[in-house]
Amino acid sequence: QLRTLPGLEPLGARFREGARLGWSGDYRCRGGRRSWHTEAALGGGSSASGARKCVLQVPLLPEDRTLERVNLDLQDASDTAAYAARFNLHHQRQEEAGQVPVVKVAMPVACIVKESCFPAMIPAGSACTVIPYPGSEVQKFVFDGSEDFLELPQAFFHYAAFSSGGKSSVCDLMGAETDGGDVVLIDPVVLRTEKPNLESIVRAAAPAIGGLGDGQGPAGLTAERFDA
C-alpha cells in the first residue's frame, strides 16, 4: 500500500527551490520525485511481521527513471554516510564521557519495477529507490536558512564542508530526530565543485591578459592550441 503523507512534503522542496538557491541543475536538484510511505518485506518474504517502513521515491521525468540516474542517489547517500561516520567519531572523541548523539543516514536501495498497479505514476521498468525510514514526517535541518536551528545537523554540515577541503557540501539535510537525540537523514544531496579544465582556466585568465573573455587572448590563446 502506497500512502501520500503531508509529512513527506519537505522531500520535494529541493526541486522547487534549488534554482533560487543557485544549486546545480543536474538530476539531483531538478526534475522532482514522487514520494510515498509504504512497507517492504525483508528477506524476500511477504510476512507482515517482516515488513519495514520505507519511503518509495520515483523520478517524475521518464528519462530520469534509469539505474544510471538512481545510482546518483545511492552515491550521495554513501558519501554522506562516510562523512557521518568520521563526524561521529570526531564528535565522540571531543566528549569526555558518555554516549553522544550521532548522525545516521537512511541508505536507499535501487529497484526496478516489474509490475505496477499504477502504470501512469510508476510504469513497469522504471528505476526507483526504496529508503528504510521509520518516521512518517520529514523535518528540514539545513536548507535555506529558514529552518529551526538544531545543533547536531548544523555541526555536521560544517564538518563535511571543512573535511572535504571545500570540494563538496552535504546539503538539504532533512529527516528526523530520535528520542535519544540522534539525527536520521534521508535523501541528502552532495554538491561538488567542478574540477577546472583547460578551457575554464583560459576563459578565466583571458580578461586579465587583455582578451575578450571568450577563451581567446591577444595572442590567439585558446584551449584548442593547448590540446594540440
PDB file of C-alpha atoms in Angstrom:
ATOM      1  CA  GLN A   1       0.000   0.000   0.000  1.00  0.00           C
ATOM      2  CA  LEU A   2       1.345   3.392  -1.025  1.00  0.00           C
ATOM      3  CA  ARG A   3       0.376   6.382   1.080  1.00  0.00           C
ATOM      4  CA  THR A   4       0.904  10.038   0.246  1.00  0.00           C
ATOM      5  CA  LEU A   5       1.612  11.730   3.563  1.00  0.00           C
ATOM      6  CA  PRO A   6       1.713  15.502   4.148  1.00  0.00           C
ATOM      7  CA  GLY A   7       4.709  14.915   6.398  1.00  0.00           C
ATOM      8  CA  LEU A   8       6.813  13.870   3.399  1.00  0.00           C
ATOM      9  CA  GLU A   9       6.248  17.176   1.602  1.00  0.00           C
ATOM     10  CA  PRO A  10       9.717  18.562   2.561  1.00  0.00           C
ATOM     11  CA  LEU A  11      11.293  15.900   0.332  1.00  0.00           C
ATOM     12  CA  GLY A  12      10.194  17.897  -2.721  1.00  0.00           C
ATOM     13  CA  ALA A  13      11.350  21.349  -1.625  1.00  0.00           C
ATOM     14  CA  ARG A  14      14.801  20.967  -3.192  1.00  0.00           C
ATOM     15  CA  PHE A  15      13.335  20.582  -6.666  1.00  0.00           C
ATOM     16  CA  ARG A  16      11.090  23.609  -6.259  1.00  0.00           C
ATOM     17  CA  GLU A  17      13.677  25.913  -4.682  1.00  0.00           C
ATOM     18  CA  GLY A  18      17.017  24.612  -5.978  1.00  0.00           C
ATOM     19  CA  ALA A  19      17.285  27.132  -8.814  1.00  0.00           C
ATOM     20  CA  ARG A  20      16.594  30.017  -6.440  1.00  0.00           C
ATOM     21  CA  LEU A  21      19.326  28.772  -4.128  1.00  0.00           C
ATOM     22  CA  GLY A  22      21.802  28.560  -7.004  1.00  0.00           C
ATOM     23  CA  TRP A  23      22.224  24.808  -6.734  1.00  0.00           C
ATOM     24  CA  SER A  24      23.315  22.582  -9.577  1.00  0.00           C
ATOM     25  CA  GLY A  25      20.796  21.928 -12.326  1.00  0.00           C
ATOM     26  CA  ASP A  26      21.596  18.226 -12.600  1.00  0.00           C
ATOM     27  CA  TYR A  27      19.323  15.294 -11.807  1.00  0.00           C
ATOM     28  CA  ARG A  28      19.786  15.502  -8.040  1.00  0.00           C
ATOM     29  CA  CYS A  29      18.397  19.045  -7.877  1.00  0.00           C
ATOM     30  CA  ARG A  30      15.838  19.190 -10.669  1.00  0.00           C
ATOM     31  CA  GLY A  31      13.014  17.215 -12.181  1.00  0.00           C
ATOM     32  CA  GLY A  32      11.370  16.226  -8.931  1.00  0.00           C
ATOM     33  CA  ARG A  33      10.215  12.963  -7.382  1.00  0.00           C
ATOM     34  CA  ARG A  34       7.044  11.391  -6.149  1.00  0.00           C
ATOM     35  CA  SER A  35       7.401  10.082  -2.611  1.00  0.00           C
ATOM     36  CA  TRP A  36       5.169   7.564  -0.885  1.00  0.00           C
ATOM     37  CA  HIS A  37       5.218   5.982   2.550  1.00  0.00           C
ATOM     38  CA  THR A  38       4.971   2.201   2.356  1.00  0.00           C
ATOM     39  CA  GLU A  39       6.181  -1.059   3.861  1.00  0.00           C
ATOM     40  CA  ALA A  40       8.623  -3.506   2.322  1.00  0.00           C
ATOM     41  CA  ALA A  41       9.104  -7.145   3.271  1.00  0.00           C
ATOM     42  CA  LEU A  42      12.584  -8.043   4.433  1.00  0.00           C
ATOM     43  CA  GLY A  43      14.474 -11.050   3.161  1.00  0.00           C
ATOM     44  CA  GLY A  44      12.202 -11.511   0.180  1.00  0.00           C
ATOM     45  CA  GLY A  45       9.312 -12.658   2.341  1.00  0.00           C
ATOM     46  CA  SER A  46       5.771 -11.399   2.443  1.00  0.00           C
ATOM     47  CA  SER A  47       5.065 -11.737   6.156  1.00  0.00           C
ATOM     48  CA  ALA A  48       3.681  -8.631   7.810  1.00  0.00           C
ATOM     49  CA  SER A  49       5.976  -9.310  10.770  1.00  0.00           C
ATOM     50  CA  GLY A  50       8.968  -8.851   8.486  1.00  0.00           C
ATOM     51  CA  ALA A  51       7.744  -5.619   6.942  1.00  0.00           C
ATOM     52  CA  ARG A  52       9.730  -2.442   7.388  1.00  0.00           C
ATOM     53  CA  LYS A  53       8.511   1.127   6.971  1.00  0.00           C
ATOM     54  CA  CYS A  54      10.048   2.794   3.939  1.00  0.00           C
ATOM     55  CA  VAL A  55       9.811   5.728   1.573  1.00  0.00           C
ATOM     56  CA  LEU A  56       9.449   4.913  -2.116  1.00  0.00           C
ATOM     57  CA  GLN A  57      10.743   7.587  -4.485  1.00  0.00           C
ATOM     58  CA  VAL A  58      10.133   7.642  -8.238  1.00  0.00           C
ATOM     59  CA  PRO A  59      11.507  10.391 -10.530  1.00  0.00           C
ATOM     60  CA  LEU A  60       8.847  12.486 -12.244  1.00  0.00           C
ATOM     61  CA  LEU A  61      10.638  12.660 -15.598  1.00  0.00           C
ATOM     62  CA  PRO A  62      10.659   9.405 -17.611  1.00  0.00           C
ATOM     63  CA  GLU A  63      14.265   9.975 -18.689  1.00  0.00           C
ATOM     64  CA  ASP A  64      15.311  10.001 -15.033  1.00  0.00           C
ATOM     65  CA  ARG A  65      13.841   6.569 -14.256  1.00  0.00           C
ATOM     66  CA  THR A  66      17.074   4.734 -15.050  1.00  0.00           C
ATOM     67  CA  LEU A  67      19.599   2.893 -12.915  1.00  0.00           C
ATOM     68  CA  GLU A  68      22.257   5.357 -14.039  1.00  0.00           C
ATOM     69  CA  ARG A  69      20.261   8.211 -12.510  1.00  0.00           C
ATOM     70  CA  VAL A  70      19.201   6.301  -9.410  1.00  0.00           C
ATOM     71  CA  ASN A  71      22.811   5.348  -8.726  1.00  0.00           C
ATOM     72  CA  LEU A  72      23.480   9.065  -8.206  1.00  0.00           C
ATOM     73  CA  ASP A  73      21.039   8.939  -5.284  1.00  0.00           C
ATOM     74  CA  LEU A  74      22.925   5.986  -3.851  1.00  0.00           C
ATOM     75  CA  GLN A  75      26.280   7.725  -4.327  1.00  0.00           C
ATOM     76  CA  ASP A  76      25.167  10.846  -2.465  1.00  0.00           C
ATOM     77  CA  ALA A  77      23.807   8.744   0.401  1.00  0.00           C
ATOM     78  CA  SER A  78      27.019   6.699   0.529  1.00  0.00           C
ATOM     79  CA  ASP A  79      29.243   9.789   0.540  1.00  0.00           C
ATOM     80  CA  THR A  80      27.094  11.387   3.242  1.00  0.00           C
ATOM     81  CA  ALA A  81      27.304   8.225   5.351  1.00  0.00           C
ATOM     82  CA  ALA A  82      31.103   8.274   5.037  1.00  0.00           C
ATOM     83  CA  TYR A  83      31.210  11.879   6.259  1.00  0.00           C
ATOM     84  CA  ALA A  84      28.796  10.967   9.059  1.00  0.00           C
ATOM     85  CA  ALA A  85      30.982   8.086  10.247  1.00  0.00           C
ATOM     86  CA  ARG A  86      34.009  10.370  10.524  1.00  0.00           C
ATOM     87  CA  PHE A  87      31.946  13.123  12.123  1.00  0.00           C
ATOM     88  CA  ASN A  88      30.525  10.769  14.744  1.00  0.00           C
ATOM     89  CA  LEU A  89      33.998   9.503  15.628  1.00  0.00           C
ATOM     90  CA  HIS A  90      35.310  13.059  15.885  1.00  0.00           C
ATOM     91  CA  HIS A  91      32.313  14.102  17.979  1.00  0.00           C
ATOM     92  CA  GLN A  92      32.749  11.191  20.368  1.00  0.00           C
ATOM     93  CA  ARG A  93      36.427  11.982  20.854  1.00  0.00           C
ATOM     94  CA  GLN A  94      35.534  15.543  21.819  1.00  0.00           C
ATOM     95  CA  GLU A  95      33.272  14.369  24.625  1.00  0.00           C
ATOM     96  CA  GLU A  96      34.853  13.369  27.914  1.00  0.00           C
ATOM     97  CA  ALA A  97      32.431  10.583  28.807  1.00  0.00           C
ATOM     98  CA  GLY A  98      29.116   9.022  27.997  1.00  0.00           C
ATOM     99  CA  GLN A  99      27.280   8.414  24.764  1.00  0.00           C
ATOM    100  CA  VAL A 100      26.734  11.308  22.398  1.00  0.00           C
ATOM    101  CA  PRO A 101      24.071  11.698  19.710  1.00  0.00           C
ATOM    102  CA  VAL A 102      25.130  10.586  16.247  1.00  0.00           C
ATOM    103  CA  VAL A 103      24.218  11.320  12.650  1.00  0.00           C
ATOM    104  CA  LYS A 104      22.785   8.390  10.713  1.00  0.00           C
ATOM    105  CA  VAL A 105      21.859   8.104   7.050  1.00  0.00           C
ATOM    106  CA  ALA A 106      18.884   6.130   5.750  1.00  0.00           C
ATOM    107  CA  MET A 107      20.503   4.176   2.916  1.00  0.00           C
ATOM    108  CA  PRO A 108      18.434   3.799  -0.266  1.00  0.00           C
ATOM    109  CA  VAL A 109      18.177   0.638  -2.327  1.00  0.00           C
ATOM    110  CA  ALA A 110      17.858   0.757  -6.109  1.00  0.00           C
ATOM    111  CA  CYS A 111      14.910  -1.183  -7.524  1.00  0.00           C
ATOM    112  CA  ILE A 112      13.345  -1.932 -10.895  1.00  0.00           C
ATOM    113  CA  VAL A 113       9.549  -2.047 -11.115  1.00  0.00           C
ATOM    114  CA  LYS A 114       8.464  -5.405 -12.568  1.00  0.00           C
ATOM    115  CA  GLU A 115       4.702  -4.931 -12.368  1.00  0.00           C
ATOM    116  CA  SER A 116       2.644  -1.901 -11.438  1.00  0.00           C
ATOM    117  CA  CYS A 117      -0.921  -1.252 -10.310  1.00  0.00           C
ATOM    118  CA  PHE A 118      -0.311   2.449 -11.067  1.00  0.00           C
ATOM    119  CA  PRO A 119       1.339   2.461 -14.514  1.00  0.00           C
ATOM    120  CA  ALA A 120       0.620   6.165 -15.025  1.00  0.00           C
ATOM    121  CA  MET A 121       2.723   7.071 -11.980  1.00  0.00           C
ATOM    122  CA  ILE A 122       5.013   4.053 -11.647  1.00  0.00           C
ATOM    123  CA  PRO A 123       5.430   2.386 -15.049  1.00  0.00           C
ATOM    124  CA  ALA A 124       6.873  -1.110 -15.256  1.00  0.00           C
ATOM    125  CA  GLY A 125      10.588  -0.990 -15.998  1.00  0.00           C
ATOM    126  CA  SER A 126      11.148   2.206 -14.020  1.00  0.00           C
ATOM    127  CA  ALA A 127      14.148   2.508 -11.726  1.00  0.00           C
ATOM    128  CA  CYS A 128      13.348   3.890  -8.292  1.00  0.00           C
ATOM    129  CA  THR A 129      14.648   3.944  -4.732  1.00  0.00           C
ATOM    130  CA  VAL A 130      13.303   2.381  -1.558  1.00  0.00           C
ATOM    131  CA  ILE A 131      14.601   4.043   1.605  1.00  0.00           C
ATOM    132  CA  PRO A 132      14.127   2.421   5.037  1.00  0.00           C
ATOM    133  CA  TYR A 133      12.678   5.244   7.125  1.00  0.00           C
ATOM    134  CA  PRO A 134      10.587   4.614  10.239  1.00  0.00           C
ATOM    135  CA  GLY A 135       9.042   8.066  10.510  1.00  0.00           C
ATOM    136  CA  SER A 136       6.025   9.478   8.733  1.00  0.00           C
ATOM    137  CA  GLU A 137       7.350  13.052   8.736  1.00  0.00           C
ATOM    138  CA  VAL A 138      10.467  14.748   7.402  1.00  0.00           C
ATOM    139  CA  GLN A 139      11.955  17.828   9.061  1.00  0.00           C
ATOM    140  CA  LYS A 140      14.322  20.236   7.333  1.00  0.00           C
ATOM    141  CA  PHE A 141      17.563  20.722   9.301  1.00  0.00           C
ATOM    142  CA  VAL A 142      19.818  22.572   6.824  1.00  0.00           C
ATOM    143  CA  PHE A 143      18.246  24.008   3.673  1.00  0.00           C
ATOM    144  CA  ASP A 144      17.729  27.710   3.008  1.00  0.00           C
ATOM    145  CA  GLY A 145      18.289  29.242   6.450  1.00  0.00           C
ATOM    146  CA  SER A 146      14.619  29.415   7.414  1.00  0.00           C
ATOM    147  CA  GLU A 147      14.615  26.106   9.297  1.00  0.00           C
ATOM    148  CA  ASP A 148      14.696  25.846  13.090  1.00  0.00           C
ATOM    149  CA  PHE A 149      18.233  25.585  14.443  1.00  0.00           C
ATOM    150  CA  LEU A 150      19.345  22.137  15.589  1.00  0.00           C
ATOM    151  CA  GLU A 151      22.965  21.883  16.663  1.00  0.00           C
ATOM    152  CA  LEU A 152      23.884  18.356  15.528  1.00  0.00           C
ATOM    153  CA  PRO A 153      22.960  18.623  11.819  1.00  0.00           C
ATOM    154  CA  GLN A 154      24.374  22.153  11.655  1.00  0.00           C
ATOM    155  CA  ALA A 155      27.671  20.928  13.087  1.00  0.00           C
ATOM    156  CA  PHE A 156      27.692  18.011  10.642  1.00  0.00           C
ATOM    157  CA  PHE A 157      27.081  20.339   7.688  1.00  0.00           C
ATOM    158  CA  HIS A 158      30.097  22.480   8.581  1.00  0.00           C
ATOM    159  CA  TYR A 159      32.264  19.448   9.385  1.00  0.00           C
ATOM    160  CA  ALA A 160      31.593  17.844   5.992  1.00  0.00           C
ATOM    161  CA  ALA A 161      32.419  21.052   4.113  1.00  0.00           C
ATOM    162  CA  PHE A 162      35.615  21.569   6.125  1.00  0.00           C
ATOM    163  CA  SER A 163      36.821  17.964   5.918  1.00  0.00           C
ATOM    164  CA  SER A 164      36.358  17.934   2.136  1.00  0.00           C
ATOM    165  CA  GLY A 165      38.557  20.990   1.814  1.00  0.00           C
ATOM    166  CA  GLY A 166      35.645  22.906   0.327  1.00  0.00           C
ATOM    167  CA  LYS A 167      35.346  20.475  -2.575  1.00  0.00           C
ATOM    168  CA  SER A 168      31.864  19.343  -1.613  1.00  0.00           C
ATOM    169  CA  SER A 169      28.952  20.290   0.615  1.00  0.00           C
ATOM    170  CA  VAL A 170      26.350  17.952   2.052  1.00  0.00           C
ATOM    171  CA  CYS A 171      23.191  19.993   1.604  1.00  0.00           C
ATOM    172  CA  ASP A 172      19.457  19.720   2.077  1.00  0.00           C
ATOM    173  CA  LEU A 173      19.860  17.897   5.366  1.00  0.00           C
ATOM    174  CA  MET A 174      16.467  16.588   6.431  1.00  0.00           C
ATOM    175  CA  GLY A 175      14.983  13.674   8.285  1.00  0.00           C
ATOM    176  CA  ALA A 176      14.034  13.029  11.885  1.00  0.00           C
ATOM    177  CA  GLU A 177      15.438  13.419  15.374  1.00  0.00           C
ATOM    178  CA  THR A 178      15.075  10.334  17.572  1.00  0.00           C
ATOM    179  CA  ASP A 179      14.106  10.336  21.241  1.00  0.00           C
ATOM    180  CA  GLY A 180      17.764   9.727  22.063  1.00  0.00           C
ATOM    181  CA  GLY A 181      18.892  12.824  20.164  1.00  0.00           C
ATOM    182  CA  ASP A 182      20.276  11.033  17.105  1.00  0.00           C
ATOM    183  CA  VAL A 183      19.568  12.534  13.687  1.00  0.00           C
ATOM    184  CA  VAL A 184      18.473  10.260  10.840  1.00  0.00           C
ATOM    185  CA  LEU A 185      18.996  11.844   7.414  1.00  0.00           C
ATOM    186  CA  ILE A 186      17.035  10.945   4.312  1.00  0.00           C
ATOM    187  CA  ASP A 187      17.860  11.824   0.692  1.00  0.00           C
ATOM    188  CA  PRO A 188      20.757  14.245   1.286  1.00  0.00           C
ATOM    189  CA  VAL A 189      22.379  15.840  -1.741  1.00  0.00           C
ATOM    190  CA  VAL A 190      26.122  16.366  -2.161  1.00  0.00           C
ATOM    191  CA  LEU A 191      27.067  19.455  -4.160  1.00  0.00           C
ATOM    192  CA  ARG A 192      30.540  19.023  -5.612  1.00  0.00           C
ATOM    193  CA  THR A 193      32.749  21.700  -7.098  1.00  0.00           C
ATOM    194  CA  GLU A 194      33.579  21.086 -10.719  1.00  0.00           C
ATOM    195  CA  LYS A 195      37.195  20.296 -11.418  1.00  0.00           C
ATOM    196  CA  PRO A 196      38.724  23.066 -13.558  1.00  0.00           C
ATOM    197  CA  ASN A 197      39.574  22.073 -17.094  1.00  0.00           C
ATOM    198  CA  LEU A 198      41.882  23.832 -19.511  1.00  0.00           C
ATOM    199  CA  GLU A 199      39.088  25.728 -21.233  1.00  0.00           C
ATOM    200  CA  SER A 200      37.728  27.151 -17.974  1.00  0.00           C
ATOM    201  CA  ILE A 201      41.236  28.250 -16.939  1.00  0.00           C
ATOM    202  CA  VAL A 202      41.806  30.023 -20.267  1.00  0.00           C
ATOM    203  CA  ARG A 203      38.409  31.738 -20.035  1.00  0.00           C
ATOM    204  CA  ALA A 204      39.126  32.917 -16.510  1.00  0.00           C
ATOM    205  CA  ALA A 205      42.552  34.262 -17.467  1.00  0.00           C
ATOM    206  CA  ALA A 206      41.507  35.976 -20.703  1.00  0.00           C
ATOM    207  CA  PRO A 207      40.231  39.271 -19.211  1.00  0.00           C
ATOM    208  CA  ALA A 208      43.395  39.671 -17.159  1.00  0.00           C
ATOM    209  CA  ILE A 209      45.657  39.308 -20.191  1.00  0.00           C
ATOM    210  CA  GLY A 210      43.671  41.569 -22.490  1.00  0.00           C
ATOM    211  CA  GLY A 211      41.348  39.058 -24.095  1.00  0.00           C
ATOM    212  CA  LEU A 212      37.670  39.469 -24.661  1.00  0.00           C
ATOM    213  CA  GLY A 213      36.573  36.877 -22.105  1.00  0.00           C
ATOM    214  CA  ASP A 214      35.727  34.387 -24.836  1.00  0.00           C
ATOM    215  CA  GLY A 215      38.593  32.000 -24.227  1.00  0.00           C
ATOM    216  CA  GLN A 216      40.989  33.794 -26.615  1.00  0.00           C
ATOM    217  CA  GLY A 217      43.726  36.172 -25.514  1.00  0.00           C
ATOM    218  CA  PRO A 218      45.608  38.794 -27.534  1.00  0.00           C
ATOM    219  CA  ALA A 219      47.998  36.233 -28.977  1.00  0.00           C
ATOM    220  CA  GLY A 220      45.307  33.810 -30.073  1.00  0.00           C
ATOM    221  CA  LEU A 221      45.491  31.825 -26.830  1.00  0.00           C
ATOM    222  CA  THR A 222      42.867  29.089 -26.938  1.00  0.00           C
ATOM    223  CA  ALA A 223      42.241  25.791 -25.225  1.00  0.00           C
ATOM    224  CA  GLU A 224      42.403  24.088 -28.614  1.00  0.00           C
ATOM    225  CA  ARG A 225      46.006  25.226 -29.055  1.00  0.00           C
ATOM    226  CA  PHE A 226      46.979  23.571 -25.798  1.00  0.00           C
ATOM    227  CA  ASP A 227      45.062  20.430 -26.727  1.00  0.00           C
ATOM    228  CA  ALA A 228      47.023  20.236 -29.960  1.00  0.00           C
TER     229      ALA A 228
END
